[in-house]
Short mmCIF file of C-alpha atoms in Angstrom, two decimals:
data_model
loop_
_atom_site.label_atom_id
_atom_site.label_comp_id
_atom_site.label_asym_id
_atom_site.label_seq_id
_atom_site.Cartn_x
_atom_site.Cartn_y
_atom_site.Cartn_z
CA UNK A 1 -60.01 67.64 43.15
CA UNK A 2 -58.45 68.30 46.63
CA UNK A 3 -60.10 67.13 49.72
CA UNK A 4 -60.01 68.17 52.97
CA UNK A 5 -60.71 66.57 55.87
CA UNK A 6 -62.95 68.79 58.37
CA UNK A 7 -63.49 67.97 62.10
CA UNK A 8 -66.64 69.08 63.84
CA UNK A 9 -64.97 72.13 65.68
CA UNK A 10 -64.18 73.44 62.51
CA UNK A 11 -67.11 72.57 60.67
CA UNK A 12 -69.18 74.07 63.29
CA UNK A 13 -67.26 77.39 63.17
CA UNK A 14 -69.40 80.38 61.64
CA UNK A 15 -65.95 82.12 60.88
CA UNK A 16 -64.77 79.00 58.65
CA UNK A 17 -67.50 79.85 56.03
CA UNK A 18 -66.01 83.78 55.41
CA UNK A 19 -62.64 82.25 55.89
CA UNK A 20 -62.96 79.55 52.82
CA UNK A 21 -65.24 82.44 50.71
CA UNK A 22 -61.90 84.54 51.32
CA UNK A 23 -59.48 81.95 50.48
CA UNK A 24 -61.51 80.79 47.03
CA UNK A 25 -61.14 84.71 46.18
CA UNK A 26 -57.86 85.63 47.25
CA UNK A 27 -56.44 82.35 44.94
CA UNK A 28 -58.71 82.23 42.20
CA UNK A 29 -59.63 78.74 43.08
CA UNK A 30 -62.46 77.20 41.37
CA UNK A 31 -64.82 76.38 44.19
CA UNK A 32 -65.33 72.64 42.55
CA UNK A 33 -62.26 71.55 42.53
CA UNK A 34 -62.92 71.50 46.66
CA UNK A 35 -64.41 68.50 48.63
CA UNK A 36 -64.42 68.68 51.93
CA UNK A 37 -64.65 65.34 54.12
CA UNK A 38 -66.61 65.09 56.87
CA UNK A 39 -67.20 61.77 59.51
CA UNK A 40 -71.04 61.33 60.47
CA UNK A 41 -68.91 62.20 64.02
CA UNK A 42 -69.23 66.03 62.83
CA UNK A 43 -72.71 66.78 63.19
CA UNK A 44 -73.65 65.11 66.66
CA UNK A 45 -73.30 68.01 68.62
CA UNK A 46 -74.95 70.64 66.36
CA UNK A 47 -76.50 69.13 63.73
CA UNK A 48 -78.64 72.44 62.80
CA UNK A 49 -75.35 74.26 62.53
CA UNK A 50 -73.83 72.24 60.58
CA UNK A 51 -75.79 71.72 57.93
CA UNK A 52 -76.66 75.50 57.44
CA UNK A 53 -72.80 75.44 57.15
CA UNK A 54 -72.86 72.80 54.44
CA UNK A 55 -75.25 74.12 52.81
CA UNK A 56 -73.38 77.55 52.57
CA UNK A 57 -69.95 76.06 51.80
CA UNK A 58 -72.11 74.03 48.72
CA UNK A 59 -73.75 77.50 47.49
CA UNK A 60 -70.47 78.08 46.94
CA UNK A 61 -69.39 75.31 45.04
CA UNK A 62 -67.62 72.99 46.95
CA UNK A 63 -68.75 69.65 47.35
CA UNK A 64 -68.97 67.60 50.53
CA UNK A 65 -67.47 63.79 50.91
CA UNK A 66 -69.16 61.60 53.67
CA UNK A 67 -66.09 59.87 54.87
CA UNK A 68 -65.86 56.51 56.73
CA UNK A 69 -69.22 55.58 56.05
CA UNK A 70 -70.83 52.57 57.79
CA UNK A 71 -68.54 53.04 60.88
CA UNK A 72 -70.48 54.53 63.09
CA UNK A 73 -74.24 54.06 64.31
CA UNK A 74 -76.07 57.22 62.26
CA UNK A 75 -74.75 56.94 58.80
CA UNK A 76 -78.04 56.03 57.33
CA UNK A 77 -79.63 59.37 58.91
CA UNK A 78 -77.37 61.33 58.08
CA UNK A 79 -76.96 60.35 54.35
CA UNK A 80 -80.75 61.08 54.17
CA UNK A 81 -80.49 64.41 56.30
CA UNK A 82 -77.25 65.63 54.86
CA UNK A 83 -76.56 67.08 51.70
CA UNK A 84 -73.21 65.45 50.76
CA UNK A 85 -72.18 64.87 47.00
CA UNK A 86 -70.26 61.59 47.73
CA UNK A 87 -70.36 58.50 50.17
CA UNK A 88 -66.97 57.00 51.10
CA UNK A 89 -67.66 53.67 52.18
CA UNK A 90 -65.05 52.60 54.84
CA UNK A 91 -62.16 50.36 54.29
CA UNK A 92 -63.06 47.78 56.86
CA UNK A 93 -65.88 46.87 54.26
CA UNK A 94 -63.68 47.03 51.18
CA UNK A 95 -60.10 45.06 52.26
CA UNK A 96 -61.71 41.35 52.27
CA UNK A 97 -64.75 42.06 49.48
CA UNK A 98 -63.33 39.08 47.49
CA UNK A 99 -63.42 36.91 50.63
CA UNK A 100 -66.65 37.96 52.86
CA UNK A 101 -69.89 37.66 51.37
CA UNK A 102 -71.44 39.99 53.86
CA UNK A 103 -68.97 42.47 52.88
CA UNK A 104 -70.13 42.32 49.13
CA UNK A 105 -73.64 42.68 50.12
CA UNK A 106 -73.03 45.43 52.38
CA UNK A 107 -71.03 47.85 49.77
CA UNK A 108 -73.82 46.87 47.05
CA UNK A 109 -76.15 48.13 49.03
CA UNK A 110 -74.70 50.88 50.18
CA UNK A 111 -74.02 51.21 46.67
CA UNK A 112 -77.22 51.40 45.73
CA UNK A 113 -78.72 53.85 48.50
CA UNK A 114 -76.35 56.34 47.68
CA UNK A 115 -76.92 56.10 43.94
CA UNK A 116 -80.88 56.29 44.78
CA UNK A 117 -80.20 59.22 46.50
CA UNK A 118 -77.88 60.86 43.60
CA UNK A 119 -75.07 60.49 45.38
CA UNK A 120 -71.87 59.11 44.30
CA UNK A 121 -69.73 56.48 45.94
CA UNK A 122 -65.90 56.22 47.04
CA UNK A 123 -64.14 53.03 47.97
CA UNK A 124 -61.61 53.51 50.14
CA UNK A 125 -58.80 50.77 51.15
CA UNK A 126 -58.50 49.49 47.08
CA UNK A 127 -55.49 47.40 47.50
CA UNK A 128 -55.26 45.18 44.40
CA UNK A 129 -57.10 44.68 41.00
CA UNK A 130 -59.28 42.29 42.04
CA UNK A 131 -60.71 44.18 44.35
CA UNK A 132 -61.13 47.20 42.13
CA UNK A 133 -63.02 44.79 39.63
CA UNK A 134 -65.26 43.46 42.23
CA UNK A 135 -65.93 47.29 42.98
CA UNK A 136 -66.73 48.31 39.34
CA UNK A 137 -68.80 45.71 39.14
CA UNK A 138 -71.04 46.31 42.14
CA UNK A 139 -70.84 50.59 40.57
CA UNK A 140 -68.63 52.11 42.96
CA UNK A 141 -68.13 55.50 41.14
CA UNK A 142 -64.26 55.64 42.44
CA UNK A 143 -61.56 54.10 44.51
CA UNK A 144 -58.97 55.22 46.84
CA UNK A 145 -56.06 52.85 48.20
CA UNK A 146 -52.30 51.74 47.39
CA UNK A 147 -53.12 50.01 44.53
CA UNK A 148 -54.32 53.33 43.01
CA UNK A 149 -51.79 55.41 43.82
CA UNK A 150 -49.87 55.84 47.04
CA UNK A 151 -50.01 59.01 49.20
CA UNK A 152 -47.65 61.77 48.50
CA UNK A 153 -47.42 64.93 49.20
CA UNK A 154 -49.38 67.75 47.79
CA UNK A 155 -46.59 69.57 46.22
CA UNK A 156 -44.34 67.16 45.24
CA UNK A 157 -44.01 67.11 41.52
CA UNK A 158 -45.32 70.88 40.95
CA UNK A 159 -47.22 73.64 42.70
CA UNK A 160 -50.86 72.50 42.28
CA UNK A 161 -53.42 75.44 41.30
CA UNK A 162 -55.21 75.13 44.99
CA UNK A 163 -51.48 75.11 46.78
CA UNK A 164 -51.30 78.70 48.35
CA UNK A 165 -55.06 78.31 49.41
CA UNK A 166 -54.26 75.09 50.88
CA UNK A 167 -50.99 76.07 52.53
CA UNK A 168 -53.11 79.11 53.95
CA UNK A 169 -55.91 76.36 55.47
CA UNK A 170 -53.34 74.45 56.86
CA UNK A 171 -51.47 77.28 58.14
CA UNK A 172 -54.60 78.68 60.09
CA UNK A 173 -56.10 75.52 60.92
CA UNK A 174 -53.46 72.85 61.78
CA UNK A 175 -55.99 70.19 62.34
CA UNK A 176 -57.25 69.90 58.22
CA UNK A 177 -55.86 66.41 56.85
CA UNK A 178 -55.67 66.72 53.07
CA UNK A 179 -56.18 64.10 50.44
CA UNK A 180 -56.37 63.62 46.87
CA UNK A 181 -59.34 61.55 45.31
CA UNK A 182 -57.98 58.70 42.99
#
């Protein structure tokens, strides 16, 4: 899976929606094997609009990654109001797991919201193996971090099936971050 980080200019755009529908065609890309990444940031300003826009980019197929959660002062709301697939649980919760108690407690629970709500969860920041077993343990579906796998770039072994779409994305709209889920 390939995902892409969206900002709310972009998510808010009713030209993005016919622009990804285009791209998915024009590639043959399998609309699943997209996630796009959003920050509870995005949908402030025009919350209406972007979640008829989410909804629309999920008829298609792609899925939708609440990044950074517990950063910011909504993310409750709008894991209730917003149909995302996954919840990323930020990194400042995940780096000293083994050492905070309150950070324990605060991914289980978060944890278990999202899996009430049939959502699945993301660590990011996974730095060592203890940390990823403290993480299995409290049912974090997946993990992101160094220990993992470190960043590199998209095309760096051999052309990945979603690279000319992606190129394309980037190419158009300078401001998309891309990542690959561990």
């Amino acid at each position: 899976m390939v995902n892409i980080n969206l900002d709310p200019q972009t998510l808010s755009d009713p030209a993005f929606i016919d622009f990804v529908r285009r791209c998915l065609l024009s590639y043959a890309i399998s609309p699943e094997k997209i996630c796009f990444e959003i920050t509870e940031y995005s949908a402030l300003n025009n919350f209406t609009e972007v979640l008829r826009h989410i909804q629309k980019l999920r008829e298609l197929g792609c899925s939708f990654a609440m990044d950074d959660f517990g950063s910011g002062f909504a993310s409750f709301d709008y894991v209730k109001r917003l149909p995302v697939d996954f919840i990323k649980i930020d990194g400042q919760f995940v780096r000293d797991i083994n050492q905070n108690a309150i950070d324990k407690t605060m991914v289980r629970a978060v944890t278990d919201i999202a899996h009430a709500l049939g959502k699945q969860v993301i660590a990011e920041s996974v730095e060592d193996a203890d940390t990823m077993e403290t993480l299995r343990q409290l049912g974090v579906d997946f993990g992101q971090g160094f220990h993992l796998g470190r960043p590199e770039a998209l095309y760096a072994h051999e052309p990945h099936p979603v690279a000319p779409a992606i190129r394309r994305i980037q190419h158009k709209q300078d401001f998309f971050a891309i990542e690959n889920i561990v």
